[in-house]
GROMACS .gro file of N, CA, C and O in nm:
model
  432
    1UNK      N    1  11.315   4.547  11.596
    1UNK     CA    2  11.183   4.606  11.595
    1UNK      C    3  11.037   4.493  11.530
    1UNK      O    4  10.977   4.449  11.606
    2UNK      N    5  11.169   4.382  11.543
    2UNK     CA    6  11.068   4.228  11.532
    2UNK      C    7  11.062   4.193  11.681
    2UNK      O    8  11.101   4.271  11.837
    3UNK      N    9  10.972   4.138  11.724
    3UNK     CA   10  10.907   4.084  11.873
    3UNK      C   11  10.957   3.906  11.839
    3UNK      O   12  10.800   3.828  11.774
    4UNK      N   13  10.916   3.917  11.996
    4UNK     CA   14  10.950   3.766  11.988
    4UNK      C   15  10.815   3.739  12.059
    4UNK      O   16  10.865   3.792  12.251
    5UNK      N   17  10.699   3.640  12.069
    5UNK     CA   18  10.627   3.598  12.195
    5UNK      C   19  10.601   3.457  12.182
    5UNK      O   20  10.632   3.358  12.145
    6UNK      N   21  10.670   3.452  12.349
    6UNK     CA   22  10.697   3.293  12.377
    6UNK      C   23  10.551   3.271  12.504
    6UNK      O   24  10.586   3.373  12.605
    7UNK      N   25  10.454   3.186  12.533
    7UNK     CA   26  10.430   3.090  12.638
    7UNK      C   27  10.417   2.995  12.689
    7UNK      O   28  10.424   2.891  12.600
    8UNK      N   29  10.427   3.003  12.805
    8UNK     CA   30  10.490   2.867  12.890
    8UNK      C   31  10.400   2.801  12.886
    8UNK      O   32  10.389   2.790  13.032
    9UNK      N   33  10.319   2.713  12.797
    9UNK     CA   34  10.216   2.628  12.843
    9UNK      C   35  10.234   2.528  12.732
    9UNK      O   36  10.262   2.557  12.662
   10UNK      N   37  10.131   2.431  12.777
   10UNK     CA   38  10.132   2.308  12.674
   10UNK      C   39   9.964   2.376  12.549
   10UNK      O   40   9.892   2.415  12.616
   11UNK      N   41  10.043   2.355  12.420
   11UNK     CA   42   9.990   2.437  12.354
   11UNK      C   43   9.877   2.332  12.283
   11UNK      O   44   9.731   2.352  12.231
   12UNK      N   45   9.887   2.221  12.306
   12UNK     CA   46   9.763   2.138  12.253
   12UNK      C   47   9.787   1.996  12.348
   12UNK      O   48   9.849   2.018  12.446
   13UNK      N   49   9.638   1.909  12.338
   13UNK     CA   50   9.659   1.805  12.433
   13UNK      C   51   9.750   1.712  12.520
   13UNK      O   52   9.892   1.691  12.364
   14UNK      N   53   9.797   1.689  12.577
   14UNK     CA   54   9.941   1.637  12.628
   14UNK      C   55   9.885   1.532  12.715
   14UNK      O   56   9.820   1.485  12.814
   15UNK      N   57   9.962   1.430  12.731
   15UNK     CA   58   9.987   1.358  12.811
   15UNK      C   59  10.079   1.299  12.939
   15UNK      O   60  10.141   1.316  12.916
   16UNK      N   61   9.994   1.279  13.091
   16UNK     CA   62  10.108   1.237  13.190
   16UNK      C   63  10.175   1.152  13.089
   16UNK      O   64  10.229   0.990  13.078
   17UNK      N   65  10.375   1.132  13.113
   17UNK     CA   66  10.461   1.039  13.095
   17UNK      C   67  10.410   0.912  13.156
   17UNK      O   68  10.467   0.782  13.095
   18UNK      N   69  10.369   0.921  13.277
   18UNK     CA   70  10.385   0.792  13.358
   18UNK      C   71  10.244   0.698  13.341
   18UNK      O   72  10.250   0.609  13.343
   19UNK      N   73  10.104   0.785  13.297
   19UNK     CA   74  10.008   0.742  13.279
   19UNK      C   75   9.929   0.824  13.172
   19UNK      O   76   9.986   0.928  13.189
   20UNK      N   77   9.867   0.694  13.137
   20UNK     CA   78   9.794   0.787  12.983
   20UNK      C   79   9.718   0.849  13.067
   20UNK      O   80   9.616   0.886  12.987
   21UNK      N   81   9.750   0.976  13.161
   21UNK     CA   82   9.631   1.019  13.195
   21UNK      C   83   9.616   1.168  13.108
   21UNK      O   84   9.711   1.234  13.124
   22UNK      N   85   9.533   1.252  13.026
   22UNK     CA   86   9.542   1.336  13.041
   22UNK      C   87   9.559   1.450  13.096
   22UNK      O   88   9.500   1.463  13.200
   23UNK      N   89   9.682   1.561  13.051
   23UNK     CA   90   9.702   1.622  13.208
   23UNK      C   91   9.601   1.769  13.170
   23UNK      O   92   9.550   1.811  13.060
   24UNK      N   93   9.597   1.853  13.281
   24UNK     CA   94   9.493   1.936  13.264
   24UNK      C   95   9.560   2.045  13.238
   24UNK      O   96   9.653   2.086  13.281
   25UNK      N   97   9.612   2.098  13.149
   25UNK     CA   98   9.657   2.213  13.048
   25UNK      C   99   9.652   2.327  13.155
   25UNK      O  100   9.726   2.398  13.121
   26UNK      N  101   9.538   2.402  13.163
   26UNK     CA  102   9.497   2.482  13.247
   26UNK      C  103   9.567   2.531  13.350
   26UNK      O  104   9.543   2.574  13.415
   27UNK      N  105   9.615   2.315  13.447
   27UNK     CA  106   9.644   2.371  13.586
   27UNK      C  107   9.801   2.370  13.583
   27UNK      O  108   9.880   2.314  13.662
   28UNK      N  109   9.872   2.270  13.464
   28UNK     CA  110   9.996   2.242  13.486
   28UNK      C  111  10.132   2.308  13.358
   28UNK      O  112  10.045   2.335  13.233
   29UNK      N  113  10.174   2.340  13.421
   29UNK     CA  114  10.327   2.411  13.312
   29UNK      C  115  10.357   2.290  13.246
   29UNK      O  116  10.427   2.199  13.340
   30UNK      N  117  10.430   2.317  13.136
   30UNK     CA  118  10.556   2.201  13.095
   30UNK      C  119  10.695   2.208  13.209
   30UNK      O  120  10.695   2.316  13.225
   31UNK      N  121  10.727   2.123  13.185
   31UNK     CA  122  10.853   2.073  13.302
   31UNK      C  123  10.959   2.204  13.254
   31UNK      O  124  11.053   2.219  13.384
   32UNK      N  125  11.004   2.244  13.134
   32UNK     CA  126  11.154   2.314  13.116
   32UNK      C  127  11.136   2.493  13.159
   32UNK      O  128  11.001   2.501  13.205
   33UNK      N  129  11.241   2.493  13.222
   33UNK     CA  130  11.268   2.604  13.308
   33UNK      C  131  11.341   2.730  13.247
   33UNK      O  132  11.344   2.794  13.309
   34UNK      N  133  11.429   2.665  13.136
   34UNK     CA  134  11.496   2.781  13.102
   34UNK      C  135  11.443   2.827  12.943
   34UNK      O  136  11.398   2.692  12.821
   35UNK      N  137  11.427   2.970  12.867
   35UNK     CA  138  11.425   2.916  12.769
   35UNK      C  139  11.566   3.001  12.691
   35UNK      O  140  11.635   3.100  12.728
   36UNK      N  141  11.604   2.916  12.549
   36UNK     CA  142  11.745   2.979  12.501
   36UNK      C  143  11.708   3.055  12.361
   36UNK      O  144  11.588   3.013  12.297
   37UNK      N  145  11.776   3.211  12.375
   37UNK     CA  146  11.773   3.277  12.268
   37UNK      C  147  11.900   3.266  12.207
   37UNK      O  148  11.955   3.284  12.219
   38UNK      N  149  11.897   3.285  12.034
   38UNK     CA  150  11.990   3.272  11.960
   38UNK      C  151  11.972   3.465  11.864
   38UNK      O  152  11.911   3.361  11.825
   39UNK      N  153  12.053   3.511  11.847
   39UNK     CA  154  11.976   3.599  11.769
   39UNK      C  155  12.129   3.631  11.710
   39UNK      O  156  12.245   3.675  11.753
   40UNK      N  157  12.142   3.694  11.586
   40UNK     CA  158  12.235   3.674  11.498
   40UNK      C  159  12.199   3.847  11.451
   40UNK      O  160  12.103   3.883  11.378
   41UNK      N  161  12.295   3.920  11.428
   41UNK     CA  162  12.268   4.035  11.403
   41UNK      C  163  12.411   4.093  11.292
   41UNK      O  164  12.539   4.041  11.344
   42UNK      N  165  12.407   4.156  11.238
   42UNK     CA  166  12.513   4.233  11.105
   42UNK      C  167  12.567   4.394  11.147
   42UNK      O  168  12.505   4.482  11.190
   43UNK      N  169  12.691   4.412  11.183
   43UNK     CA  170  12.758   4.556  11.226
   43UNK      C  171  12.683   4.566  11.377
   43UNK      O  172  12.705   4.541  11.490
   44UNK      N  173  12.665   4.695  11.383
   44UNK     CA  174  12.639   4.736  11.511
   44UNK      C  175  12.474   4.701  11.534
   44UNK      O  176  12.374   4.790  11.505
   45UNK      N  177  12.461   4.623  11.685
   45UNK     CA  178  12.368   4.547  11.660
   45UNK      C  179  12.340   4.625  11.870
   45UNK      O  180  12.446   4.583  11.948
   46UNK      N  181  12.171   4.647  11.899
   46UNK     CA  182  12.178   4.631  12.033
   46UNK      C  183  12.048   4.585  12.018
   46UNK      O  184  11.949   4.617  11.959
   47UNK      N  185  12.050   4.502  12.096
   47UNK     CA  186  11.899   4.366  12.154
   47UNK      C  187  11.873   4.435  12.291
   47UNK      O  188  11.912   4.480  12.386
   48UNK      N  189  11.738   4.419  12.310
   48UNK     CA  190  11.689   4.422  12.448
   48UNK      C  191  11.526   4.351  12.488
   48UNK      O  192  11.474   4.303  12.416
   49UNK      N  193  11.570   4.303  12.552
   49UNK     CA  194  11.501   4.191  12.645
   49UNK      C  195  11.438   4.197  12.711
   49UNK      O  196  11.475   4.243  12.833
   50UNK      N  197  11.280   4.216  12.717
   50UNK     CA  198  11.172   4.277  12.786
   50UNK      C  199  11.096   4.152  12.836
   50UNK      O  200  11.004   4.099  12.754
   51UNK      N  201  11.148   4.071  12.937
   51UNK     CA  202  11.000   4.026  13.008
   51UNK      C  203  10.892   4.029  13.071
   51UNK      O  204  10.880   4.138  13.103
   52UNK      N  205  10.708   4.008  13.003
   52UNK     CA  206  10.652   4.031  13.091
   52UNK      C  207  10.560   3.889  13.123
   52UNK      O  208  10.580   3.846  12.990
   53UNK      N  209  10.528   3.937  13.228
   53UNK     CA  210  10.457   3.776  13.304
   53UNK      C  211  10.334   3.830  13.310
   53UNK      O  212  10.295   3.949  13.403
   54UNK      N  213  10.194   3.721  13.225
   54UNK     CA  214  10.104   3.768  13.272
   54UNK      C  215  10.015   3.585  13.256
   54UNK      O  216  10.090   3.567  13.229
   55UNK      N  217   9.909   3.612  13.288
   55UNK     CA  218   9.822   3.496  13.331
   55UNK      C  219   9.788   3.455  13.169
   55UNK      O  220   9.751   3.504  13.087
   56UNK      N  221   9.776   3.376  13.198
   56UNK     CA  222   9.772   3.241  13.002
   56UNK      C  223   9.570   3.239  12.978
   56UNK      O  224   9.562   3.170  13.166
   57UNK      N  225   9.557   3.226  12.888
   57UNK     CA  226   9.409   3.176  12.902
   57UNK      C  227   9.425   3.055  12.816
   57UNK      O  228   9.446   3.100  12.642
   58UNK      N  229   9.429   2.890  12.860
   58UNK     CA  230   9.438   2.839  12.823
   58UNK      C  231   9.295   2.799  12.712
   58UNK      O  232   9.176   2.761  12.798
   59UNK      N  233   9.291   2.767  12.622
   59UNK     CA  234   9.168   2.725  12.526
   59UNK      C  235   9.170   2.573  12.522
   59UNK      O  236   9.265   2.501  12.439
   60UNK      N  237   9.046   2.452  12.568
   60UNK     CA  238   9.058   2.333  12.601
   60UNK      C  239   8.999   2.315  12.486
   60UNK      O  240   8.917   2.386  12.377
   61UNK      N  241   8.999   2.197  12.413
   61UNK     CA  242   9.015   2.132  12.284
   61UNK      C  243   8.818   2.032  12.342
   61UNK      O  244   8.762   2.024  12.479
   62UNK      N  245   8.743   2.047  12.214
   62UNK     CA  246   8.595   1.958  12.276
   62UNK      C  247   8.627   1.881  12.371
   62UNK      O  248   8.590   1.821  12.466
   63UNK      N  249   8.734   1.761  12.302
   63UNK     CA  250   8.736   1.621  12.347
   63UNK      C  251   8.844   1.642  12.534
   63UNK      O  252   8.756   1.550  12.598
   64UNK      N  253   8.875   1.725  12.591
   64UNK     CA  254   8.941   1.760  12.718
   64UNK      C  255   8.801   1.828  12.822
   64UNK      O  256   8.810   1.774  12.875
   65UNK      N  257   8.732   1.899  12.745
   65UNK     CA  258   8.614   1.912  12.826
   65UNK      C  259   8.520   1.826  12.837
   65UNK      O  260   8.470   1.797  12.931
   66UNK      N  261   8.500   1.731  12.741
   66UNK     CA  262   8.455   1.585  12.710
   66UNK      C  263   8.473   1.489  12.879
   66UNK      O  264   8.393   1.451  12.913
   67UNK      N  265   8.588   1.507  12.836
   67UNK     CA  266   8.677   1.403  12.920
   67UNK      C  267   8.674   1.505  13.071
   67UNK      O  268   8.592   1.404  13.152
   68UNK      N  269   8.613   1.566  13.127
   68UNK     CA  270   8.622   1.698  13.243
   68UNK      C  271   8.490   1.634  13.250
   68UNK      O  272   8.417   1.611  13.408
   69UNK      N  273   8.340   1.642  13.178
   69UNK     CA  274   8.229   1.653  13.193
   69UNK      C  275   8.218   1.514  13.287
   69UNK      O  276   8.130   1.468  13.343
   70UNK      N  277   8.264   1.448  13.196
   70UNK     CA  278   8.283   1.275  13.197
   70UNK      C  279   8.335   1.241  13.340
   70UNK      O  280   8.274   1.176  13.447
   71UNK      N  281   8.442   1.342  13.387
   71UNK     CA  282   8.465   1.265  13.517
   71UNK      C  283   8.402   1.341  13.645
   71UNK      O  284   8.347   1.253  13.726
   72UNK      N  285   8.283   1.442  13.616
   72UNK     CA  286   8.220   1.506  13.668
   72UNK      C  287   8.161   1.447  13.725
   72UNK      O  288   8.113   1.402  13.855
   73UNK      N  289   8.042   1.368  13.603
   73UNK     CA  290   7.956   1.271  13.626
   73UNK      C  291   7.964   1.123  13.678
   73UNK      O  292   7.860   1.090  13.704
   74UNK      N  293   8.073   1.077  13.653
   74UNK     CA  294   8.113   0.930  13.730
   74UNK      C  295   8.100   0.901  13.849
   74UNK      O  296   8.124   0.832  13.917
   75UNK      N  297   8.146   1.017  13.970
   75UNK     CA  298   8.116   1.067  14.046
   75UNK      C  299   8.222   0.954  14.124
   75UNK      O  300   8.350   1.008  14.075
   76UNK      N  301   8.196   0.881  14.165
   76UNK     CA  302   8.318   0.836  14.262
   76UNK      C  303   8.449   0.724  14.218
   76UNK      O  304   8.520   0.760  14.266
   77UNK      N  305   8.339   0.635  14.090
   77UNK     CA  306   8.493   0.654  14.028
   77UNK      C  307   8.560   0.767  13.945
   77UNK      O  308   8.626   0.717  13.912
   78UNK      N  309   8.554   0.875  13.938
   78UNK     CA  310   8.590   0.973  13.898
   78UNK      C  311   8.715   0.995  13.984
   78UNK      O  312   8.846   1.044  13.924
   79UNK      N  313   8.652   0.998  14.119
   79UNK     CA  314   8.747   1.052  14.227
   79UNK      C  315   8.854   0.967  14.234
   79UNK      O  316   8.966   1.011  14.268
   80UNK      N  317   8.861   0.833  14.212
   80UNK     CA  318   8.937   0.693  14.208
   80UNK      C  319   9.065   0.722  14.109
   80UNK      O  320   9.132   0.743  14.087
   81UNK      N  321   8.971   0.751  14.025
   81UNK     CA  322   9.072   0.739  13.875
   81UNK      C  323   9.173   0.909  13.926
   81UNK      O  324   9.246   0.897  13.865
   82UNK      N  325   9.083   1.031  13.949
   82UNK     CA  326   9.197   1.129  13.994
   82UNK      C  327   9.288   1.135  14.116
   82UNK      O  328   9.425   1.125  14.066
   83UNK      N  329   9.292   0.974  14.194
   83UNK     CA  330   9.414   0.991  14.315
   83UNK      C  331   9.471   0.864  14.288
   83UNK      O  332   9.584   0.925  14.284
   84UNK      N  333   9.411   0.801  14.136
   84UNK     CA  334   9.548   0.708  14.090
   84UNK      C  335   9.643   0.775  14.008
   84UNK      O  336   9.735   0.745  13.988
   85UNK      N  337   9.596   0.932  13.935
   85UNK     CA  338   9.662   1.018  13.816
   85UNK      C  339   9.743   1.120  13.919
   85UNK      O  340   9.818   1.139  13.869
   86UNK      N  341   9.662   1.155  14.042
   86UNK     CA  342   9.808   1.246  14.127
   86UNK      C  343   9.847   1.183  14.223
   86UNK      O  344   9.848   1.100  14.307
   87UNK      N  345   9.986   1.238  14.246
   87UNK     CA  346  10.091   1.153  14.315
   87UNK      C  347  10.055   1.166  14.445
   87UNK      O  348  10.017   1.112  14.553
   88UNK      N  349  10.012   1.315  14.477
   88UNK     CA  350   9.967   1.367  14.624
   88UNK      C  351   9.854   1.367  14.632
   88UNK      O  352   9.886   1.334  14.746
   89UNK      N  353   9.763   1.344  14.605
   89UNK     CA  354   9.624   1.305  14.624
   89UNK      C  355   9.643   1.130  14.659
   89UNK      O  356   9.583   1.065  14.767
   90UNK      N  357   9.717   1.041  14.582
   90UNK     CA  358   9.732   0.900  14.602
   90UNK      C  359   9.806   0.875  14.740
   90UNK      O  360   9.723   0.807  14.819
   91UNK      N  361   9.911   0.975  14.768
   91UNK     CA  362   9.911   0.968  14.944
   91UNK      C  363   9.876   1.005  15.053
   91UNK      O  364   9.900   0.919  15.174
   92UNK      N  365   9.812   1.103  15.000
   92UNK     CA  366   9.759   1.166  15.099
   92UNK      C  367   9.596   1.022  15.127
   92UNK      O  368   9.586   1.003  15.276
   93UNK      N  369   9.600   0.957  15.023
   93UNK     CA  370   9.515   0.896  15.086
   93UNK      C  371   9.534   0.803  15.147
   93UNK      O  372   9.505   0.714  15.238
   94UNK      N  373   9.708   0.711  15.109
   94UNK     CA  374   9.739   0.637  15.174
   94UNK      C  375   9.758   0.661  15.368
   94UNK      O  376   9.698   0.570  15.375
   95UNK      N  377   9.823   0.787  15.340
   95UNK     CA  378   9.809   0.851  15.497
   95UNK      C  379   9.689   0.832  15.519
   95UNK      O  380   9.666   0.752  15.666
   96UNK      N  381   9.534   0.876  15.505
   96UNK     CA  382   9.396   0.806  15.551
   96UNK      C  383   9.444   0.694  15.581
   96UNK      O  384   9.333   0.633  15.690
   97UNK      N  385   9.453   0.573  15.537
   97UNK     CA  386   9.383   0.458  15.497
   97UNK      C  387   9.526   0.410  15.634
   97UNK      O  388   9.407   0.345  15.737
   98UNK      N  389   9.642   0.431  15.615
   98UNK     CA  390   9.714   0.411  15.739
   98UNK      C  391   9.656   0.436  15.911
   98UNK      O  392   9.675   0.385  15.976
   99UNK      N  393   9.618   0.604  15.848
   99UNK     CA  394   9.501   0.632  16.016
   99UNK      C  395   9.394   0.536  16.113
   99UNK      O  396   9.355   0.531  16.201
  100UNK      N  397   9.334   0.567  15.940
  100UNK     CA  398   9.258   0.488  16.004
  100UNK      C  399   9.232   0.335  16.114
  100UNK      O  400   9.180   0.274  16.131
  101UNK      N  401   9.386   0.248  16.004
  101UNK     CA  402   9.337   0.126  16.031
  101UNK      C  403   9.438   0.115  16.157
  101UNK      O  404   9.447   0.034  16.255
  102UNK      N  405   9.486   0.236  16.238
  102UNK     CA  406   9.570   0.249  16.360
  102UNK      C  407   9.468   0.266  16.452
  102UNK      O  408   9.477   0.248  16.542
  103UNK      N  409   9.392   0.369  16.402
  103UNK     CA  410   9.261   0.407  16.464
  103UNK      C  411   9.164   0.257  16.555
  103UNK      O  412   9.160   0.190  16.670
  104UNK      N  413   9.148   0.185  16.386
  104UNK     CA  414   9.055   0.036  16.443
  104UNK      C  415   9.193  -0.080  16.546
  104UNK      O  416   9.104  -0.154  16.674
  105UNK      N  417   9.323  -0.066  16.515
  105UNK     CA  418   9.363  -0.102  16.630
  105UNK      C  419   9.377  -0.110  16.719
  105UNK      O  420   9.340  -0.178  16.841
  106UNK      N  421   9.345   0.030  16.797
  106UNK     CA  422   9.370   0.069  16.915
  106UNK      C  423   9.214   0.006  16.973
  106UNK      O  424   9.191   0.045  17.135
  107UNK      N  425   9.076   0.013  16.895
  107UNK     CA  426   8.975   0.029  16.919
  107UNK      C  427   8.927  -0.127  16.978
  107UNK      O  428   8.880  -0.151  17.071
  108UNK      N  429   9.026  -0.152  16.883
  108UNK     CA  430   9.002  -0.312  16.920
  108UNK      C  431   9.104  -0.431  17.049
  108UNK      O  432   9.092  -0.440  17.069
   0.00000   0.00000   0.00000
C-alpha cells in the first residue's frame, strides 16, 4: 500500500554546468534518464510498479521570476545573453552571420 511519487524535474533553482546562467526549470529536465529502485521484502511479497506520465507544474522562485522579468526588460541585451547561454541559438546566430558575410562578398 506504499506509494512512491517521483517527479523528473529540478526541485530548486539550478545553474548550467558550463555557464553560470540560471536554467529555465519549466523548460529543461534533468539529464538523468534512469530511476533505480531497491525494494526489500520479507516472506512472500509481490510488487506492482505502475508509472503515470503527466505534465508537471514547476513553481518558480521569486528570484527566478525577477530574472525573467529583468531579461524581458533588457531588450537587446537580454537577447544577447540568451544567445550566449543557448548553444542552438548561438549556432543559428553564427550561421546567419556567415550567410550575411557571403552575401556581402557576392555584392562587392
